[in-house]
Amino acid sequence: MSTATHYLADVLKSLAQPTRLKIVDFLRDGERCVCEIFPAIDEEQSNTSRHLNHMQTHGILARRKEGVKIFYAVKHPEVFEIIDLATSIVKNEVEVRSGLIRGAERGKP
Amino acid sequence: MSTATHYLADVLKSLAQPTRLKIVDFLRDGERCVCEIFPAIDEEQSNTSRHLNHMQTHGILARRKEGVKIFYAVKHPEVFEIIDLATSIVKNEVEVRSGLIRGAERGKP
DNA sequence: ATACTGTATGACTATATAGTCATATAATCA
DNA sequence: TGATTATATGACTATATAGTCATACAGTAT
């Protein structure tokens, strides 16, 4: 079992979860503290904290302490590119499945 | 719970798994049949079949039947871009953690 | 019809994951 | 000091996931 492949899977797994996607999306504008994040994504504080910790541990988020508050930010701009690419896959799948376009005609106007 | 976010997470989940990453990587050169795939990635035929089915169901792979053989191919080129971006995140993390470079100096020579 | 090859699946086990509730900890303030 | 605010975590439950083994099924050939 290649360890590199496992690390790669871990990074992708850090993004492949609805609650974490909501967090990352909320962080598009930059650093936010936990107290801003969990109300914005409408999740429990404890659950939000766990996901933030998960992503920080896996190298996706940076953590900064300022007094009582902890600020998190997305560390790698590639994260947003990945999500945007995955979004375009989803959009195309939805179009193809709804019969709007044929599978072979991706991207053509 | 936004369904769109769930679809997005599902697509990313389809890639966020070592065995599936091995499969996708093997499919970089194009379409392959199951009988070529599972020996190449060194996994059981049944397990390989399940992962192939998973990815096809989630819109990542295309399936083509030719006699007894089933050929699979990656449907969206974005898949490879996503994996390459995630790989660059992993590489940077490894570098930063090994102390080779500072976190703030990403990408600079 | 029988045998053979390639692929899928039922049934199961082990492990991982997401989420909740209650509580602990840390920093700040009155 | 005690109260308050912000964040993390222990303990638990429910569900999802990956993998295995044996078997079923489909297509082809004899």
PDB file of C-alpha atoms (C1' of nucleotides) in Angstrom:
ATOM      1  CA  MET A   1       0.000   0.000   0.000  1.00  0.00           C
ATOM      2  CA  SER A   2       1.540   3.230  -1.157  1.00  0.00           C
ATOM      3  CA  THR A   3       1.604   5.824   1.586  1.00  0.00           C
ATOM      4  CA  ALA A   4       1.604   8.651  -0.966  1.00  0.00           C
ATOM      5  CA  THR A   5      -1.713   7.446  -2.334  1.00  0.00           C
ATOM      6  CA  HIS A   6      -3.090   7.357   1.188  1.00  0.00           C
ATOM      7  CA  TYR A   7      -2.029  10.938   1.883  1.00  0.00           C
ATOM      8  CA  LEU A   8      -3.616  11.977  -1.378  1.00  0.00           C
ATOM      9  CA  ALA A   9      -6.842  10.219  -0.434  1.00  0.00           C
ATOM     10  CA  ASP A  10      -6.770  11.918   2.966  1.00  0.00           C
ATOM     11  CA  VAL A  11      -6.501  15.375   1.440  1.00  0.00           C
ATOM     12  CA  LEU A  12      -9.397  14.650  -0.897  1.00  0.00           C
ATOM     13  CA  LYS A  13     -11.401  13.130   1.942  1.00  0.00           C
ATOM     14  CA  SER A  14     -10.954  16.363   3.872  1.00  0.00           C
ATOM     15  CA  LEU A  15     -12.941  18.064   1.146  1.00  0.00           C
ATOM     16  CA  ALA A  16     -15.394  15.281   0.372  1.00  0.00           C
ATOM     17  CA  GLN A  17     -17.933  15.993   3.097  1.00  0.00           C
ATOM     18  CA  PRO A  18     -20.923  18.363   3.034  1.00  0.00           C
ATOM     19  CA  THR A  19     -20.214  20.117   6.342  1.00  0.00           C
ATOM     20  CA  ARG A  20     -16.563  20.610   5.438  1.00  0.00           C
ATOM     21  CA  LEU A  21     -17.522  21.903   1.999  1.00  0.00           C
ATOM     22  CA  LYS A  22     -19.777  24.454   3.654  1.00  0.00           C
ATOM     23  CA  ILE A  23     -16.906  25.541   5.889  1.00  0.00           C
ATOM     24  CA  VAL A  24     -14.451  25.868   3.005  1.00  0.00           C
ATOM     25  CA  ASP A  25     -16.984  27.782   0.987  1.00  0.00           C
ATOM     26  CA  PHE A  26     -17.549  30.192   3.859  1.00  0.00           C
ATOM     27  CA  LEU A  27     -13.784  30.694   4.043  1.00  0.00           C
ATOM     28  CA  ARG A  28     -13.519  31.801   0.417  1.00  0.00           C
ATOM     29  CA  ASP A  29     -13.420  35.426   1.561  1.00  0.00           C
ATOM     30  CA  GLY A  30     -10.609  34.685   3.981  1.00  0.00           C
ATOM     31  CA  GLU A  31      -9.932  33.961   7.618  1.00  0.00           C
ATOM     32  CA  ARG A  32     -12.857  33.566  10.028  1.00  0.00           C
ATOM     33  CA  CYS A  33     -13.170  32.631  13.701  1.00  0.00           C
ATOM     34  CA  VAL A  34     -15.096  29.583  14.880  1.00  0.00           C
ATOM     35  CA  CYS A  35     -17.757  31.840  16.367  1.00  0.00           C
ATOM     36  CA  GLU A  36     -18.497  33.187  12.901  1.00  0.00           C
ATOM     37  CA  ILE A  37     -18.208  29.854  11.111  1.00  0.00           C
ATOM     38  CA  PHE A  38     -20.643  27.611  12.942  1.00  0.00           C
ATOM     39  CA  PRO A  39     -23.636  29.978  12.808  1.00  0.00           C
ATOM     40  CA  ALA A  40     -22.925  30.692   9.142  1.00  0.00           C
ATOM     41  CA  ILE A  41     -23.008  27.033   8.168  1.00  0.00           C
ATOM     42  CA  ASP A  42     -25.776  26.206  10.643  1.00  0.00           C
ATOM     43  CA  GLU A  43     -24.033  23.381  12.461  1.00  0.00           C
ATOM     44  CA  GLU A  44     -23.354  22.683  16.136  1.00  0.00           C
ATOM     45  CA  GLN A  45     -20.290  24.329  17.609  1.00  0.00           C
ATOM     46  CA  SER A  46     -18.828  20.987  18.653  1.00  0.00           C
ATOM     47  CA  ASN A  47     -19.358  19.387  15.271  1.00  0.00           C
ATOM     48  CA  THR A  48     -17.888  22.425  13.530  1.00  0.00           C
ATOM     49  CA  SER A  49     -14.891  22.314  15.835  1.00  0.00           C
ATOM     50  CA  ARG A  50     -14.267  18.681  14.986  1.00  0.00           C
ATOM     51  CA  HIS A  51     -14.341  19.330  11.255  1.00  0.00           C
ATOM     52  CA  LEU A  52     -12.102  22.382  11.591  1.00  0.00           C
ATOM     53  CA  ASN A  53      -9.631  20.324  13.574  1.00  0.00           C
ATOM     54  CA  HIS A  54      -9.817  17.548  10.989  1.00  0.00           C
ATOM     55  CA  MET A  55      -9.003  19.886   8.116  1.00  0.00           C
ATOM     56  CA  GLN A  56      -6.248  21.626  10.020  1.00  0.00           C
ATOM     57  CA  THR A  57      -4.672  18.289  10.902  1.00  0.00           C
ATOM     58  CA  HIS A  58      -4.785  17.270   7.254  1.00  0.00           C
ATOM     59  CA  GLY A  59      -3.096  20.444   6.095  1.00  0.00           C
ATOM     60  CA  ILE A  60      -6.126  22.078   4.508  1.00  0.00           C
ATOM     61  CA  LEU A  61      -6.643  24.880   7.030  1.00  0.00           C
ATOM     62  CA  ALA A  62      -4.362  27.252   8.918  1.00  0.00           C
ATOM     63  CA  ARG A  63      -5.181  28.123  12.528  1.00  0.00           C
ATOM     64  CA  ARG A  64      -4.397  31.397  14.260  1.00  0.00           C
ATOM     65  CA  LYS A  65      -5.078  32.298  17.847  1.00  0.00           C
ATOM     66  CA  GLU A  66      -6.060  35.812  18.880  1.00  0.00           C
ATOM     67  CA  GLY A  67      -7.095  36.085  22.494  1.00  0.00           C
ATOM     68  CA  VAL A  68      -9.972  33.709  23.072  1.00  0.00           C
ATOM     69  CA  LYS A  69     -10.794  33.426  19.403  1.00  0.00           C
ATOM     70  CA  ILE A  70      -9.348  30.955  16.943  1.00  0.00           C
ATOM     71  CA  PHE A  71      -9.241  31.955  13.325  1.00  0.00           C
ATOM     72  CA  TYR A  72      -9.168  29.451  10.496  1.00  0.00           C
ATOM     73  CA  ALA A  73      -8.290  30.005   6.868  1.00  0.00           C
ATOM     74  CA  VAL A  74      -7.846  27.854   3.792  1.00  0.00           C
ATOM     75  CA  LYS A  75      -4.111  27.328   3.358  1.00  0.00           C
ATOM     76  CA  HIS A  76      -3.910  26.227  -0.263  1.00  0.00           C
ATOM     77  CA  PRO A  77      -5.627  28.082  -3.099  1.00  0.00           C
ATOM     78  CA  GLU A  78      -5.694  24.734  -4.934  1.00  0.00           C
ATOM     79  CA  VAL A  79      -8.513  23.746  -2.589  1.00  0.00           C
ATOM     80  CA  PHE A  80     -10.863  26.207  -4.271  1.00  0.00           C
ATOM     81  CA  GLU A  81      -9.737  25.082  -7.712  1.00  0.00           C
ATOM     82  CA  ILE A  82     -10.466  21.479  -6.789  1.00  0.00           C
ATOM     83  CA  ILE A  83     -13.935  22.365  -5.584  1.00  0.00           C
ATOM     84  CA  ASP A  84     -14.647  24.429  -8.681  1.00  0.00           C
ATOM     85  CA  LEU A  85     -13.556  21.569 -10.945  1.00  0.00           C
ATOM     86  CA  ALA A  86     -15.696  19.091  -9.028  1.00  0.00           C
ATOM     87  CA  THR A  87     -18.605  21.505  -9.280  1.00  0.00           C
ATOM     88  CA  SER A  88     -18.253  21.594 -13.045  1.00  0.00           C
ATOM     89  CA  ILE A  89     -18.340  17.790 -13.116  1.00  0.00           C
ATOM     90  CA  VAL A  90     -21.538  17.817 -11.084  1.00  0.00           C
ATOM     91  CA  LYS A  91     -23.105  20.425 -13.335  1.00  0.00           C
ATOM     92  CA  ASN A  92     -22.303  18.451 -16.429  1.00  0.00           C
ATOM     93  CA  GLU A  93     -23.655  15.249 -14.903  1.00  0.00           C
ATOM     94  CA  VAL A  94     -26.892  16.969 -13.984  1.00  0.00           C
ATOM     95  CA  GLU A  95     -27.244  18.347 -17.505  1.00  0.00           C
ATOM     96  CA  VAL A  96     -26.512  15.015 -19.171  1.00  0.00           C
ATOM     97  CA  ARG A  97     -28.835  13.098 -16.881  1.00  0.00           C
ATOM     98  CA  SER A  98     -31.655  15.561 -17.356  1.00  0.00           C
ATOM     99  CA  GLY A  99     -31.310  14.961 -21.087  1.00  0.00           C
ATOM    100  CA  LEU A 100     -30.418  18.559 -21.874  1.00  0.00           C
ATOM    101  CA  ILE A 101     -27.267  17.634 -23.713  1.00  0.00           C
ATOM    102  CA  ARG A 102     -25.593  14.488 -24.889  1.00  0.00           C
ATOM    103  CA  GLY A 103     -22.602  13.141 -23.032  1.00  0.00           C
ATOM    104  CA  ALA A 104     -20.376  13.587 -26.054  1.00  0.00           C
ATOM    105  CA  GLU A 105     -21.117  17.299 -26.325  1.00  0.00           C
ATOM    106  CA  ARG A 106     -19.522  18.506 -23.150  1.00  0.00           C
ATOM    107  CA  GLY A 107     -18.397  22.088 -23.224  1.00  0.00           C
ATOM    108  CA  LYS A 108     -19.680  22.812 -26.696  1.00  0.00           C
ATOM    109  CA  PRO A 109     -22.085  25.760 -26.938  1.00  0.00           C
TER     110      PRO A 109
ATOM    111  CA  MET B   1     -29.181  20.340   3.836  1.00  0.00           C
ATOM    112  CA  SER B   2     -28.318  21.437   0.333  1.00  0.00           C
ATOM    113  CA  THR B   3     -28.528  18.604  -2.151  1.00  0.00           C
ATOM    114  CA  ALA B   4     -26.016  20.306  -4.437  1.00  0.00           C
ATOM    115  CA  THR B   5     -23.406  20.210  -1.686  1.00  0.00           C
ATOM    116  CA  HIS B   6     -24.134  16.530  -1.174  1.00  0.00           C
ATOM    117  CA  TYR B   7     -23.645  15.753  -4.861  1.00  0.00           C
ATOM    118  CA  LEU B   8     -20.395  17.684  -4.776  1.00  0.00           C
ATOM    119  CA  ALA B   9     -19.238  15.724  -1.741  1.00  0.00           C
ATOM    120  CA  ASP B  10     -20.177  12.474  -3.484  1.00  0.00           C
ATOM    121  CA  VAL B  11     -18.063  13.293  -6.515  1.00  0.00           C
ATOM    122  CA  LEU B  12     -15.092  14.154  -4.324  1.00  0.00           C
ATOM    123  CA  LYS B  13     -15.659  11.030  -2.226  1.00  0.00           C
ATOM    124  CA  SER B  14     -15.475   8.977  -5.388  1.00  0.00           C
ATOM    125  CA  LEU B  15     -11.890  10.123  -5.720  1.00  0.00           C
ATOM    126  CA  ALA B  16     -10.939  10.200  -2.054  1.00  0.00           C
ATOM    127  CA  GLN B  17     -10.038   6.550  -1.633  1.00  0.00           C
ATOM    128  CA  PRO B  18      -6.706   4.786  -2.242  1.00  0.00           C
ATOM    129  CA  THR B  19      -8.064   1.914  -4.336  1.00  0.00           C
ATOM    130  CA  ARG B  20     -10.122   4.271  -6.475  1.00  0.00           C
ATOM    131  CA  LEU B  21      -7.153   6.590  -6.894  1.00  0.00           C
ATOM    132  CA  LYS B  22      -5.124   3.646  -8.146  1.00  0.00           C
ATOM    133  CA  ILE B  23      -7.862   2.804 -10.628  1.00  0.00           C
ATOM    134  CA  VAL B  24      -8.144   6.365 -11.921  1.00  0.00           C
ATOM    135  CA  ASP B  25      -4.398   6.616 -12.221  1.00  0.00           C
ATOM    136  CA  PHE B  26      -4.300   3.408 -14.250  1.00  0.00           C
ATOM    137  CA  LEU B  27      -6.980   4.870 -16.516  1.00  0.00           C
ATOM    138  CA  ARG B  28      -4.905   7.934 -17.380  1.00  0.00           C
ATOM    139  CA  ASP B  29      -3.896   6.316 -20.652  1.00  0.00           C
ATOM    140  CA  GLY B  30      -7.527   5.630 -21.540  1.00  0.00           C
ATOM    141  CA  GLU B  31     -10.129   2.896 -21.478  1.00  0.00           C
ATOM    142  CA  ARG B  32      -9.316  -0.464 -19.865  1.00  0.00           C
ATOM    143  CA  CYS B  33     -11.280  -3.630 -19.160  1.00  0.00           C
ATOM    144  CA  VAL B  34     -11.790  -4.975 -15.640  1.00  0.00           C
ATOM    145  CA  CYS B  35      -9.515  -7.905 -16.421  1.00  0.00           C
ATOM    146  CA  GLU B  36      -6.662  -5.456 -17.010  1.00  0.00           C
ATOM    147  CA  ILE B  37      -7.498  -3.165 -14.126  1.00  0.00           C
ATOM    148  CA  PHE B  38      -7.576  -5.428 -11.110  1.00  0.00           C
ATOM    149  CA  PRO B  39      -4.224  -7.139 -11.723  1.00  0.00           C
ATOM    150  CA  ALA B  40      -2.635  -3.739 -12.433  1.00  0.00           C
ATOM    151  CA  ILE B  41      -3.738  -2.250  -9.141  1.00  0.00           C
ATOM    152  CA  ASP B  42      -3.244  -5.502  -7.241  1.00  0.00           C
ATOM    153  CA  GLU B  43      -6.709  -5.769  -5.740  1.00  0.00           C
ATOM    154  CA  GLU B  44      -9.322  -8.528  -5.706  1.00  0.00           C
ATOM    155  CA  GLN B  45     -11.583  -8.728  -8.730  1.00  0.00           C
ATOM    156  CA  SER B  46     -14.699  -8.334  -6.587  1.00  0.00           C
ATOM    157  CA  ASN B  47     -13.388  -5.341  -4.710  1.00  0.00           C
ATOM    158  CA  THR B  48     -12.260  -3.717  -7.950  1.00  0.00           C
ATOM    159  CA  SER B  49     -15.670  -4.345  -9.459  1.00  0.00           C
ATOM    160  CA  ARG B  50     -17.373  -2.628  -6.540  1.00  0.00           C
ATOM    161  CA  HIS B  51     -15.199   0.461  -6.817  1.00  0.00           C
ATOM    162  CA  LEU B  52     -15.666   0.623 -10.578  1.00  0.00           C
ATOM    163  CA  ASN B  53     -19.402   0.392 -10.107  1.00  0.00           C
ATOM    164  CA  HIS B  54     -19.254   3.079  -7.429  1.00  0.00           C
ATOM    165  CA  MET B  55     -17.414   5.503  -9.674  1.00  0.00           C
ATOM    166  CA  GLN B  56     -19.627   4.777 -12.652  1.00  0.00           C
ATOM    167  CA  THR B  57     -22.730   5.350 -10.558  1.00  0.00           C
ATOM    168  CA  HIS B  58     -21.323   8.677  -9.372  1.00  0.00           C
ATOM    169  CA  GLY B  59     -20.584   9.851 -12.886  1.00  0.00           C
ATOM    170  CA  ILE B  60     -16.817   9.554 -12.743  1.00  0.00           C
ATOM    171  CA  LEU B  61     -16.406   6.613 -15.100  1.00  0.00           C
ATOM    172  CA  ALA B  62     -17.950   5.568 -18.392  1.00  0.00           C
ATOM    173  CA  ARG B  63     -18.716   1.895 -18.980  1.00  0.00           C
ATOM    174  CA  ARG B  64     -18.663   0.132 -22.322  1.00  0.00           C
ATOM    175  CA  LYS B  65     -19.509  -3.458 -23.021  1.00  0.00           C
ATOM    176  CA  GLU B  66     -17.696  -5.487 -25.672  1.00  0.00           C
ATOM    177  CA  GLY B  67     -18.579  -9.151 -25.650  1.00  0.00           C
ATOM    178  CA  VAL B  68     -17.794 -10.514 -22.214  1.00  0.00           C
ATOM    179  CA  LYS B  69     -15.501  -7.666 -21.352  1.00  0.00           C
ATOM    180  CA  ILE B  70     -16.482  -4.394 -19.730  1.00  0.00           C
ATOM    181  CA  PHE B  71     -14.341  -1.372 -20.432  1.00  0.00           C
ATOM    182  CA  TYR B  72     -14.143   1.578 -18.091  1.00  0.00           C
ATOM    183  CA  ALA B  73     -12.776   5.052 -18.765  1.00  0.00           C
ATOM    184  CA  VAL B  74     -12.581   8.322 -16.901  1.00  0.00           C
ATOM    185  CA  LYS B  75     -15.392  10.490 -18.228  1.00  0.00           C
ATOM    186  CA  HIS B  76     -14.267  13.939 -17.131  1.00  0.00           C
ATOM    187  CA  PRO B  77     -10.755  15.289 -17.715  1.00  0.00           C
ATOM    188  CA  GLU B  78     -11.339  17.483 -14.646  1.00  0.00           C
ATOM    189  CA  VAL B  79     -10.821  14.333 -12.574  1.00  0.00           C
ATOM    190  CA  PHE B  80      -7.138  14.271 -13.464  1.00  0.00           C
ATOM    191  CA  GLU B  81      -6.808  17.989 -12.801  1.00  0.00           C
ATOM    192  CA  ILE B  82      -8.334  17.524  -9.361  1.00  0.00           C
ATOM    193  CA  ILE B  83      -5.931  14.737  -8.528  1.00  0.00           C
ATOM    194  CA  ASP B  84      -2.961  16.742  -9.771  1.00  0.00           C
ATOM    195  CA  LEU B  85      -3.975  19.738  -7.659  1.00  0.00           C
ATOM    196  CA  ALA B  86      -4.430  17.557  -4.594  1.00  0.00           C
ATOM    197  CA  THR B  87      -1.040  16.007  -5.268  1.00  0.00           C
ATOM    198  CA  SER B  88       0.562  19.435  -5.261  1.00  0.00           C
ATOM    199  CA  ILE B  89      -1.064  20.167  -1.891  1.00  0.00           C
ATOM    200  CA  VAL B  90       0.352  16.937  -0.504  1.00  0.00           C
ATOM    201  CA  LYS B  91       3.803  17.706  -1.863  1.00  0.00           C
ATOM    202  CA  ASN B  92       3.792  21.151  -0.323  1.00  0.00           C
ATOM    203  CA  GLU B  93       2.613  19.794   3.016  1.00  0.00           C
ATOM    204  CA  VAL B  94       5.370  17.207   3.043  1.00  0.00           C
ATOM    205  CA  GLU B  95       7.948  19.867   2.258  1.00  0.00           C
ATOM    206  CA  VAL B  96       6.691  22.270   4.917  1.00  0.00           C
ATOM    207  CA  ARG B  97       6.460  19.577   7.578  1.00  0.00           C
ATOM    208  CA  SER B  98       9.918  18.257   6.817  1.00  0.00           C
ATOM    209  CA  GLY B  99      11.178  21.779   7.450  1.00  0.00           C
ATOM    210  CA  LEU B 100      12.543  22.216   3.940  1.00  0.00           C
ATOM    211  CA  ILE B 101      10.661  25.432   3.338  1.00  0.00           C
ATOM    212  CA  ARG B 102       8.526  27.768   5.354  1.00  0.00           C
ATOM    213  CA  GLY B 103       4.770  27.717   4.936  1.00  0.00           C
ATOM    214  CA  ALA B 104       4.739  31.279   3.672  1.00  0.00           C
ATOM    215  CA  GLU B 105       7.093  30.528   0.813  1.00  0.00           C
ATOM    216  CA  ARG B 106       4.963  28.234  -1.244  1.00  0.00           C
ATOM    217  CA  GLY B 107       5.837  28.065  -4.873  1.00  0.00           C
ATOM    218  CA  LYS B 108       8.791  30.413  -4.638  1.00  0.00           C
ATOM    219  CA  PRO B 109      12.060  28.976  -5.895  1.00  0.00           C
TER     220      PRO B 109
ATOM    221  C1'  DA C   1     -25.604 -28.705 -23.802  1.00  0.00           C
ATOM    222  C1'  DT C   2     -21.303 -28.034 -21.455  1.00  0.00           C
ATOM    223  C1'  DA C   3     -17.405 -25.692 -20.255  1.00  0.00           C
ATOM    224  C1'  DC C   4     -14.950 -21.509 -19.836  1.00  0.00           C
ATOM    225  C1'  DT C   5     -14.002 -16.592 -19.129  1.00  0.00           C
ATOM    226  C1'  DG C   6     -15.125 -12.121 -17.387  1.00  0.00           C
ATOM    227  C1'  DT C   7     -17.891  -9.455 -14.330  1.00  0.00           C
ATOM    228  C1'  DA C   8     -21.232  -8.575 -10.666  1.00  0.00           C
ATOM    229  C1'  DT C   9     -23.362  -9.392  -6.256  1.00  0.00           C
ATOM    230  C1'  DG C  10     -25.205 -11.431  -1.653  1.00  0.00           C
ATOM    231  C1'  DA C  11     -23.837 -11.980   2.917  1.00  0.00           C
ATOM    232  C1'  DC C  12     -20.876 -10.914   6.137  1.00  0.00           C
ATOM    233  C1'  DT C  13     -17.042  -8.552   9.195  1.00  0.00           C
ATOM    234  C1'  DA C  14     -14.272  -4.889  10.670  1.00  0.00           C
ATOM    235  C1'  DT C  15     -13.428  -0.269  10.805  1.00  0.00           C
ATOM    236  C1'  DA C  16     -14.255   4.635  10.035  1.00  0.00           C
ATOM    237  C1'  DT C  17     -17.101   8.596  10.177  1.00  0.00           C
ATOM    238  C1'  DA C  18     -20.481  12.146  11.425  1.00  0.00           C
ATOM    239  C1'  DG C  19     -23.106  13.806  14.755  1.00  0.00           C
ATOM    240  C1'  DT C  20     -24.918  14.846  19.675  1.00  0.00           C
ATOM    241  C1'  DC C  21     -24.777  16.033  24.561  1.00  0.00           C
ATOM    242  C1'  DA C  22     -22.422  17.249  28.395  1.00  0.00           C
ATOM    243  C1'  DT C  23     -18.374  18.890  30.155  1.00  0.00           C
ATOM    244  C1'  DA C  24     -13.590  20.664  30.273  1.00  0.00           C
ATOM    245  C1'  DT C  25     -10.325  24.247  29.301  1.00  0.00           C
ATOM    246  C1'  DA C  26      -8.538  28.888  28.276  1.00  0.00           C
ATOM    247  C1'  DA C  27      -8.712  33.815  27.863  1.00  0.00           C
ATOM    248  C1'  DT C  28     -10.927  38.035  29.235  1.00  0.00           C
ATOM    249  C1'  DC C  29     -13.588  41.033  32.012  1.00  0.00           C
ATOM    250  C1'  DA C  30     -16.031  43.062  36.029  1.00  0.00           C
TER     251       DA C  30
ATOM    252  C1'  DT D   1     -12.109  36.145  42.605  1.00  0.00           C
ATOM    253  C1'  DG D   2     -16.042  34.757  39.985  1.00  0.00           C
ATOM    254  C1'  DA D   3     -18.587  35.199  35.786  1.00  0.00           C
ATOM    255  C1'  DT D   4     -18.549  35.093  30.860  1.00  0.00           C
ATOM    256  C1'  DT D   5     -17.224  33.895  26.243  1.00  0.00           C
ATOM    257  C1'  DA D   6     -14.900  30.971  22.843  1.00  0.00           C
ATOM    258  C1'  DT D   7     -13.230  26.567  21.674  1.00  0.00           C
ATOM    259  C1'  DA D   8     -12.119  21.697  22.330  1.00  0.00           C
ATOM    260  C1'  DT D   9     -12.990  17.039  23.765  1.00  0.00           C
ATOM    261  C1'  DG D  10     -14.762  12.538  26.098  1.00  0.00           C
ATOM    262  C1'  DA D  11     -18.237   9.280  25.614  1.00  0.00           C
ATOM    263  C1'  DC D  12     -21.544   7.594  23.038  1.00  0.00           C
ATOM    264  C1'  DT D  13     -24.814   6.228  18.919  1.00  0.00           C
ATOM    265  C1'  DA D  14     -25.961   5.517  14.288  1.00  0.00           C
ATOM    266  C1'  DT D  15     -24.571   4.921   9.839  1.00  0.00           C
ATOM    267  C1'  DA D  16     -21.349   4.294   6.024  1.00  0.00           C
ATOM    268  C1'  DT D  17     -17.485   2.152   3.943  1.00  0.00           C
ATOM    269  C1'  DA D  18     -13.966  -1.147   2.415  1.00  0.00           C
ATOM    270  C1'  DG D  19     -12.870  -5.566   2.006  1.00  0.00           C
ATOM    271  C1'  DT D  20     -13.434 -10.863   1.666  1.00  0.00           C
ATOM    272  C1'  DC D  21     -15.381 -15.253   0.178  1.00  0.00           C
ATOM    273  C1'  DA D  22     -18.431 -17.770  -2.275  1.00  0.00           C
ATOM    274  C1'  DT D  23     -21.559 -17.759  -5.794  1.00  0.00           C
ATOM    275  C1'  DA D  24     -24.425 -16.101  -9.623  1.00  0.00           C
ATOM    276  C1'  DC D  25     -24.789 -14.472 -14.148  1.00  0.00           C
ATOM    277  C1'  DA D  26     -23.701 -13.314 -19.132  1.00  0.00           C
ATOM    278  C1'  DG D  27     -21.400 -14.086 -23.299  1.00  0.00           C
ATOM    279  C1'  DT D  28     -18.546 -17.102 -26.163  1.00  0.00           C
ATOM    280  C1'  DA D  29     -16.739 -21.237 -27.817  1.00  0.00           C
ATOM    281  C1'  DT D  30     -16.620 -26.361 -28.360  1.00  0.00           C
TER     282       DT D  30
END
